[in-house]
Each structure stands twice: as structure tokens, then as C-alpha cells.
Tab-separated table of C-alpha atoms in Angstrom:
chain	number	residue	atom	x	y	z
A	1	UNK	CA	-12.771	32.619	132.227
A	2	UNK	CA	-9.752	33.434	134.423
A	3	UNK	CA	-9.459	36.923	135.842
A	4	UNK	CA	-5.779	37.654	135.342
A	5	UNK	CA	-5.612	41.482	135.113
A	6	UNK	CA	-5.939	44.215	137.670
A	7	UNK	CA	-8.685	46.826	137.386
A	8	UNK	CA	-6.390	49.570	136.082
A	9	UNK	CA	-5.117	47.434	133.203
A	10	UNK	CA	-8.660	46.362	132.345
A	11	UNK	CA	-9.998	49.914	132.278
A	12	UNK	CA	-7.189	51.045	130.002
A	13	UNK	CA	-7.656	48.127	127.617
A	14	UNK	CA	-11.418	48.380	127.231
A	15	UNK	CA	-11.559	52.126	126.650
A	16	UNK	CA	-8.680	51.831	124.189
A	17	UNK	CA	-10.554	49.438	121.917
A	18	UNK	CA	-14.239	50.233	122.450
A	19	UNK	CA	-16.055	53.353	121.253
A	20	UNK	CA	-19.428	52.895	122.936
A	21	UNK	CA	-21.892	50.398	124.389
A	22	UNK	CA	-25.618	50.145	123.734
A	23	UNK	CA	-28.131	48.016	125.602
A	24	UNK	CA	-31.714	47.582	124.424
A	25	UNK	CA	-34.814	45.697	125.515
A	26	UNK	CA	-37.738	45.507	123.053
A	27	UNK	CA	-41.185	46.496	124.239
A	28	UNK	CA	-43.005	43.354	125.400
A	29	UNK	CA	-44.399	41.470	122.420
A	30	UNK	CA	-42.490	43.564	119.879
A	31	UNK	CA	-39.586	42.696	117.620
A	32	UNK	CA	-36.198	44.300	118.103
A	33	UNK	CA	-35.824	46.990	115.456
A	34	UNK	CA	-32.309	46.895	114.024
A	35	UNK	CA	-31.007	49.963	112.211
A	36	UNK	CA	-27.377	50.198	111.108
A	37	UNK	CA	-26.077	53.011	108.969
A	38	UNK	CA	-22.658	52.761	107.294
A	39	UNK	CA	-20.064	54.070	109.740
A	40	UNK	CA	-16.891	52.000	109.281
A	41	UNK	CA	-17.352	50.260	112.638
A	42	UNK	CA	-17.422	46.603	113.668
A	43	UNK	CA	-19.768	45.653	116.519
A	44	UNK	CA	-19.882	42.735	118.941
A	45	UNK	CA	-23.518	41.813	119.669
A	46	UNK	CA	-24.747	39.674	122.568
A	47	UNK	CA	-28.416	38.666	122.360
A	48	UNK	CA	-30.588	36.955	124.976
A	49	UNK	CA	-33.373	34.999	123.325
A	50	UNK	CA	-36.861	34.197	124.618
A	51	UNK	CA	-36.815	32.438	127.974
A	52	UNK	CA	-33.412	33.852	128.880
A	53	UNK	CA	-31.679	30.473	128.735
A	54	UNK	CA	-30.405	30.795	125.192
A	55	UNK	CA	-28.528	33.458	123.328
A	56	UNK	CA	-25.706	34.150	120.933
A	57	UNK	CA	-22.698	36.373	120.420
A	58	UNK	CA	-22.052	37.596	116.892
A	59	UNK	CA	-19.822	40.086	115.134
A	60	UNK	CA	-21.499	42.574	112.797
A	61	UNK	CA	-18.903	43.837	110.342
A	62	UNK	CA	-18.735	47.328	108.822
A	63	UNK	CA	-21.513	48.064	106.369
A	64	UNK	CA	-21.339	49.580	102.917
A	65	UNK	CA	-25.123	50.097	102.858
A	66	UNK	CA	-27.711	50.641	105.584
A	67	UNK	CA	-29.406	47.658	107.202
A	68	UNK	CA	-32.984	47.765	108.497
A	69	UNK	CA	-34.637	44.652	109.903
A	70	UNK	CA	-36.807	43.327	112.716
A	71	UNK	CA	-35.381	40.574	114.930
A	72	UNK	CA	-38.063	38.534	116.684
A	73	UNK	CA	-37.557	36.475	119.833
A	74	UNK	CA	-34.922	38.792	121.341
A	75	UNK	CA	-35.486	39.811	124.961
A	76	UNK	CA	-32.301	41.827	125.414
A	77	UNK	CA	-29.258	42.870	123.397
A	78	UNK	CA	-25.932	44.450	124.311
A	79	UNK	CA	-23.824	45.956	121.530
A	80	UNK	CA	-20.147	46.809	121.939
A	81	UNK	CA	-18.881	48.967	119.090
A	82	UNK	CA	-15.140	48.855	118.394
A	83	UNK	CA	-13.148	51.887	117.373
A	84	UNK	CA	-12.092	51.690	113.691
A	85	UNK	CA	-8.894	49.733	113.164
A	86	UNK	CA	-9.114	47.559	116.285
A	87	UNK	CA	-11.373	44.718	115.161
A	88	UNK	CA	-8.726	42.860	113.122
A	89	UNK	CA	-6.186	42.280	115.931
A	90	UNK	CA	-8.963	41.505	118.442
A	91	UNK	CA	-11.032	39.186	116.266
A	92	UNK	CA	-8.215	37.472	114.401
A	93	UNK	CA	-9.365	38.167	110.831
A	94	UNK	CA	-9.028	41.093	108.448
A	95	UNK	CA	-11.884	43.558	108.885
A	96	UNK	CA	-12.637	43.212	105.163
A	97	UNK	CA	-13.581	39.557	105.790
A	98	UNK	CA	-16.471	40.817	107.936
A	99	UNK	CA	-17.749	43.613	105.690
A	100	UNK	CA	-21.551	43.429	105.278
A	101	UNK	CA	-21.576	40.146	107.236
A	102	UNK	CA	-22.802	38.919	110.621
A	103	UNK	CA	-20.562	36.109	111.905
A	104	UNK	CA	-20.883	34.006	115.103
A	105	UNK	CA	-18.021	34.844	117.477
A	106	UNK	CA	-17.361	31.114	117.864
A	107	UNK	CA	-16.417	30.978	114.176
A	108	UNK	CA	-13.669	33.512	114.894
A	109	UNK	CA	-12.525	32.631	118.421
A	110	UNK	CA	-13.339	28.932	118.442
A	111	UNK	CA	-14.346	27.390	121.760
A	112	UNK	CA	-13.604	30.541	123.738
A	113	UNK	CA	-16.306	32.328	121.749
A	114	UNK	CA	-18.892	29.741	122.793
A	115	UNK	CA	-17.667	29.828	126.401
A	116	UNK	CA	-18.078	33.614	126.472
A	117	UNK	CA	-21.707	33.294	125.375
A	118	UNK	CA	-22.398	30.909	128.270
A	119	UNK	CA	-20.721	33.307	130.709
A	120	UNK	CA	-22.819	36.206	129.480
A	121	UNK	CA	-26.039	34.202	129.752
A	122	UNK	CA	-25.144	33.391	133.361
A	123	UNK	CA	-24.615	37.075	134.224
A	124	UNK	CA	-27.214	38.462	136.627
A	125	UNK	CA	-27.226	42.077	135.450
A	126	UNK	CA	-26.259	44.314	132.550
A	127	UNK	CA	-23.192	45.678	134.390
A	128	UNK	CA	-22.045	42.101	134.969
A	129	UNK	CA	-22.468	41.358	131.254
A	130	UNK	CA	-20.300	44.360	130.455
A	131	UNK	CA	-17.695	43.319	133.022
A	132	UNK	CA	-17.396	39.837	131.499
A	133	UNK	CA	-17.215	41.260	127.984
A	134	UNK	CA	-14.484	43.682	129.010
A	135	UNK	CA	-12.395	40.892	130.536
A	136	UNK	CA	-12.743	38.781	127.379
A	137	UNK	CA	-11.722	41.643	125.094
A	138	UNK	CA	-8.808	42.709	127.272
A	139	UNK	CA	-7.532	39.123	127.516
A	140	UNK	CA	-7.748	38.794	123.764
A	141	UNK	CA	-5.789	42.026	123.338
A	142	UNK	CA	-2.956	40.603	125.426
A	143	UNK	CA	-2.755	37.492	123.244
A	144	UNK	CA	-2.784	39.096	119.789
A	145	UNK	CA	-0.300	40.924	117.589
A	146	UNK	CA	-1.154	44.366	116.279
A	147	UNK	CA	0.142	44.917	112.704
A	148	UNK	CA	1.599	48.241	111.631
A	149	UNK	CA	-1.177	48.532	109.042
A	150	UNK	CA	-3.751	48.796	111.840
A	151	UNK	CA	-1.894	51.698	113.447
A	152	UNK	CA	-1.637	53.424	110.061
A	153	UNK	CA	-5.361	52.953	109.445
A	154	UNK	CA	-6.285	54.439	112.822
A	155	UNK	CA	-4.152	57.509	112.126
A	156	UNK	CA	-5.926	57.888	108.783
A	157	UNK	CA	-9.310	57.539	110.497
A	158	UNK	CA	-8.492	60.448	112.800
A	159	UNK	CA	-7.590	62.642	109.838
A	160	UNK	CA	-10.688	61.677	107.821
A	161	UNK	CA	-12.935	62.307	110.817
A	162	UNK	CA	-11.177	65.621	111.329
A	163	UNK	CA	-10.659	68.086	108.503
A	164	UNK	CA	-9.183	65.969	105.687
A	165	UNK	CA	-11.468	64.730	102.901
A	166	UNK	CA	-9.036	63.637	100.163
A	167	UNK	CA	-7.380	60.235	100.451
A	168	UNK	CA	-4.293	61.493	98.601
A	169	UNK	CA	-3.834	64.284	101.150
A	170	UNK	CA	-4.191	61.848	104.030
A	171	UNK	CA	-1.628	59.498	102.474
A	172	UNK	CA	0.787	62.384	101.944
A	173	UNK	CA	0.447	63.524	105.551
A	174	UNK	CA	1.139	59.983	106.738
A	175	UNK	CA	4.126	59.534	104.414
A	176	UNK	CA	2.741	56.604	102.402
A	177	UNK	CA	1.339	56.119	98.918
A	178	UNK	CA	-2.416	56.276	98.369
A	179	UNK	CA	-2.314	52.628	97.244
A	180	UNK	CA	-0.563	51.538	100.440
A	181	UNK	CA	-3.073	53.475	102.534
A	182	UNK	CA	-6.049	51.913	100.730
A	183	UNK	CA	-4.681	48.420	101.300
A	184	UNK	CA	-3.992	48.996	105.012
A	185	UNK	CA	-7.307	50.778	105.521
A	186	UNK	CA	-9.393	48.086	103.836
A	187	UNK	CA	-7.649	45.332	105.809
A	188	UNK	CA	-7.987	47.085	109.172
A	189	UNK	CA	-11.261	49.020	108.874
A	190	UNK	CA	-13.137	46.857	106.364
A	191	UNK	CA	-13.888	49.476	103.726
A	192	UNK	CA	-11.703	51.782	101.638
A	193	UNK	CA	-10.767	55.266	102.848
A	194	UNK	CA	-12.968	56.983	100.233
A	195	UNK	CA	-15.962	54.937	101.326
A	196	UNK	CA	-15.106	55.713	104.934
A	197	UNK	CA	-15.054	59.435	104.153
A	198	UNK	CA	-18.581	59.072	102.728
A	199	UNK	CA	-19.778	57.468	105.968
A	200	UNK	CA	-18.248	60.362	107.933
A	201	UNK	CA	-20.299	62.860	105.912
A	202	UNK	CA	-23.431	60.740	106.266
A	203	UNK	CA	-23.112	60.474	110.039
A	204	UNK	CA	-22.485	64.215	110.342
A	205	UNK	CA	-25.625	64.941	108.340
A	206	UNK	CA	-27.724	62.578	110.477
A	207	UNK	CA	-26.495	64.222	113.680
A	208	UNK	CA	-27.185	67.727	112.376
A	209	UNK	CA	-30.627	66.720	111.096
A	210	UNK	CA	-31.609	65.872	114.673
A	211	UNK	CA	-31.694	69.596	115.501
A	212	UNK	CA	-32.176	71.292	112.125
A	213	UNK	CA	-34.337	70.945	109.018
A	214	UNK	CA	-32.276	73.363	106.923
A	215	UNK	CA	-30.897	70.802	104.455
A	216	UNK	CA	-28.803	73.345	102.572
A	217	UNK	CA	-26.980	74.244	105.795
A	218	UNK	CA	-26.810	70.590	106.901
A	219	UNK	CA	-25.219	69.605	103.590
A	220	UNK	CA	-22.613	72.359	103.820
A	221	UNK	CA	-21.774	71.641	107.476
A	222	UNK	CA	-21.459	67.895	106.828
A	223	UNK	CA	-19.010	68.376	103.964
A	224	UNK	CA	-21.197	67.838	100.878
A	225	UNK	CA	-20.845	69.935	97.751
A	226	UNK	CA	-24.519	70.862	97.935
A	227	UNK	CA	-27.943	69.511	98.901
A	228	UNK	CA	-28.168	67.397	95.740
A	229	UNK	CA	-24.896	65.680	96.673
A	230	UNK	CA	-26.303	64.896	100.137
A	231	UNK	CA	-29.533	63.447	98.707
A	232	UNK	CA	-27.631	61.298	96.194
A	233	UNK	CA	-25.402	59.868	98.940
A	234	UNK	CA	-28.405	59.158	101.165
A	235	UNK	CA	-30.163	57.323	98.340
A	236	UNK	CA	-27.112	55.181	97.634
A	237	UNK	CA	-25.964	54.468	101.196
A	238	UNK	CA	-29.288	54.403	103.035
A	239	UNK	CA	-31.757	53.594	100.261
A	240	UNK	CA	-33.936	56.547	101.274
A	241	UNK	CA	-34.053	60.298	100.874
A	242	UNK	CA	-32.992	62.237	103.990
A	243	UNK	CA	-36.600	63.231	104.660
A	244	UNK	CA	-37.886	59.671	104.301
A	245	UNK	CA	-35.170	58.412	106.623
A	246	UNK	CA	-36.164	60.858	109.365
A	247	UNK	CA	-39.871	60.031	108.950
A	248	UNK	CA	-39.297	56.311	109.396
A	249	UNK	CA	-37.367	56.879	112.624
A	250	UNK	CA	-40.518	57.464	114.693
A	251	UNK	CA	-41.133	54.989	117.465
A	252	UNK	CA	-38.787	52.022	116.992
A	253	UNK	CA	-40.224	50.262	120.007
A	254	UNK	CA	-36.918	50.019	121.859
A	255	UNK	CA	-36.888	50.743	125.581
A	256	UNK	CA	-34.702	49.964	128.544
A	257	UNK	CA	-36.055	47.406	130.944
A	258	UNK	CA	-35.777	49.831	133.852
A	259	UNK	CA	-34.279	53.143	134.861
A	260	UNK	CA	-32.130	51.294	137.389
A	261	UNK	CA	-30.634	49.059	134.674
A	262	UNK	CA	-29.826	52.090	132.547
A	263	UNK	CA	-28.227	53.903	135.466
A	264	UNK	CA	-26.162	50.861	136.442
A	265	UNK	CA	-24.888	50.376	132.905
A	266	UNK	CA	-24.059	54.063	132.624
A	267	UNK	CA	-21.991	53.829	135.799
A	268	UNK	CA	-20.179	50.736	134.502
A	269	UNK	CA	-19.256	52.256	131.154
A	270	UNK	CA	-18.147	55.468	132.838
A	271	UNK	CA	-15.855	53.401	135.103
A	272	UNK	CA	-14.354	51.766	131.996
A	273	UNK	CA	-13.782	55.104	130.302
A	274	UNK	CA	-16.208	54.662	127.367
A	275	UNK	CA	-19.504	56.165	126.245
A	276	UNK	CA	-22.893	54.692	127.072
A	277	UNK	CA	-25.350	55.303	124.245
A	278	UNK	CA	-29.105	55.270	124.771
A	279	UNK	CA	-30.845	54.197	121.542
A	280	UNK	CA	-32.720	56.893	119.696
């Protein structure tokens, strides 16, 4: 893949589109434990399969319900999570076409998607994988058109992740009708704004539950009416009660291959202006 951009342009592009990067290596002999909660995000996933000579690059669309599964035969995985509202212009399809789906990148990008997979397999380190991914994403950004609906959706995302909880209020603040906002949001984020607001509450509750077991306080801080509202949302979106979800977390058997690899990847993501996330 041609390197046509200078480092400054690349850094700006990658951090603009990407929220965080995760890299995981399963414990030897164990399956890769996959856990995705609804969060309104689309993720690019590169997997190296057993032997290291084969792999794939897929796009995991936004989820309306949690996904728990074990993936066998995976020796390493790198996950690049896009900021809400950016996947459509970068991937070439409406985000709603990817909702609750996992699609090979080659189906979306054609031959260039397959070529990227080969480039990533040839990379000699995790930082090199990230460098090649960042070039591919930044090149794609230069070649695509960003619709006004995507910009509107991203503005709505910021309000919903801030202090606004009512779609009508968000639409009013943005100067559009609620119907227009729903259409733009679904096309650009993959789920409706009300469903997105539910994922915001869910993620807040999960973060607070990491340091507190006071579910009444957690529910209030996360934006639920009460504890019963929180439990009902957990049952519907996750399929478990909050307590059962935390109990199953335990040891997921996911470790980094080495401290050096983790440190190198952290340095690379910091250089690109994004967050590096160590799996829980």
C-alpha cells in the first residue's frame, strides 16, 4: 500500500476517526473470550489464526444486544474501535447495514480489504500492525465523501453522552426535527438515538460498578430512574442481571503476549493521539 501522507496528516486522521485500540493474546491453549456490550460503536478486527500465516479482517457493527462467545484458533487480535458517526464514510456503507453483523472487510472495500489483511499478516510487531492500519484508514478518509448526516449524528452523540437524555431536546438544540435526527443517527451510527441513549446509561453503570456495589447509587449516577430500571435494562440489553454480569467477568483468559509488546503498542497509540485499552 503506498505511503502518500506525512506523519502529521496521518496522526490527525487516525485520532479523528478512532476512539481506542485493543490488542489481545489468548492464554496458550485457550479460546479467545469475546464480550461486546451495546455501545453504538463499530469496530475493525484483525485476527491472526493458528500458525500465524492466516488471518482475517472483519468489521463488527454496533450491537443492540450483548454478544458473548469463545473464538477458537485465534493467536492474536487487534481491535480498532471507531468513534460513533465515522464508520459510514470510512467503510462505504450505512452503519445500519452493519448493525448486529460481522462482515469481512473485503466485502466492503473489495480487493483493497484483502490486500490490507496480507499486509497486516506480514507485519513483524503490534506497533507495525497499528501503523499499517492507520495508513489504510487515513487513505480511505481522503478518498471518501462525508455526508452532512454524519456530522449531525456526531453532534447528537456528544449531547447524548453529555447531559441530554431526551431525543426531542437534542433535536431542538441541533435545529432539526426528531424524525430527521433519527434518520441521520440510524444511518450514521447504526442504531436510533433512543437506543444509543440506553447504551450510554449501560456503559456508565458498568464503569461505576467496577468501583462500587451500591446499586441504588450506581443507578442514579448512570441516569436510570431507579434500581429496577437499571436491572430491567441489563436484562434486556445484556441478558443478565447486573450482579450476574459482574460474576461472569472473572478470569476471561486474555493476556498480552509480553510486557514489551504492551508498552510498544501503548507508545504507538499515544503517538497517534488515541487511547490504548488493556482488556479487563
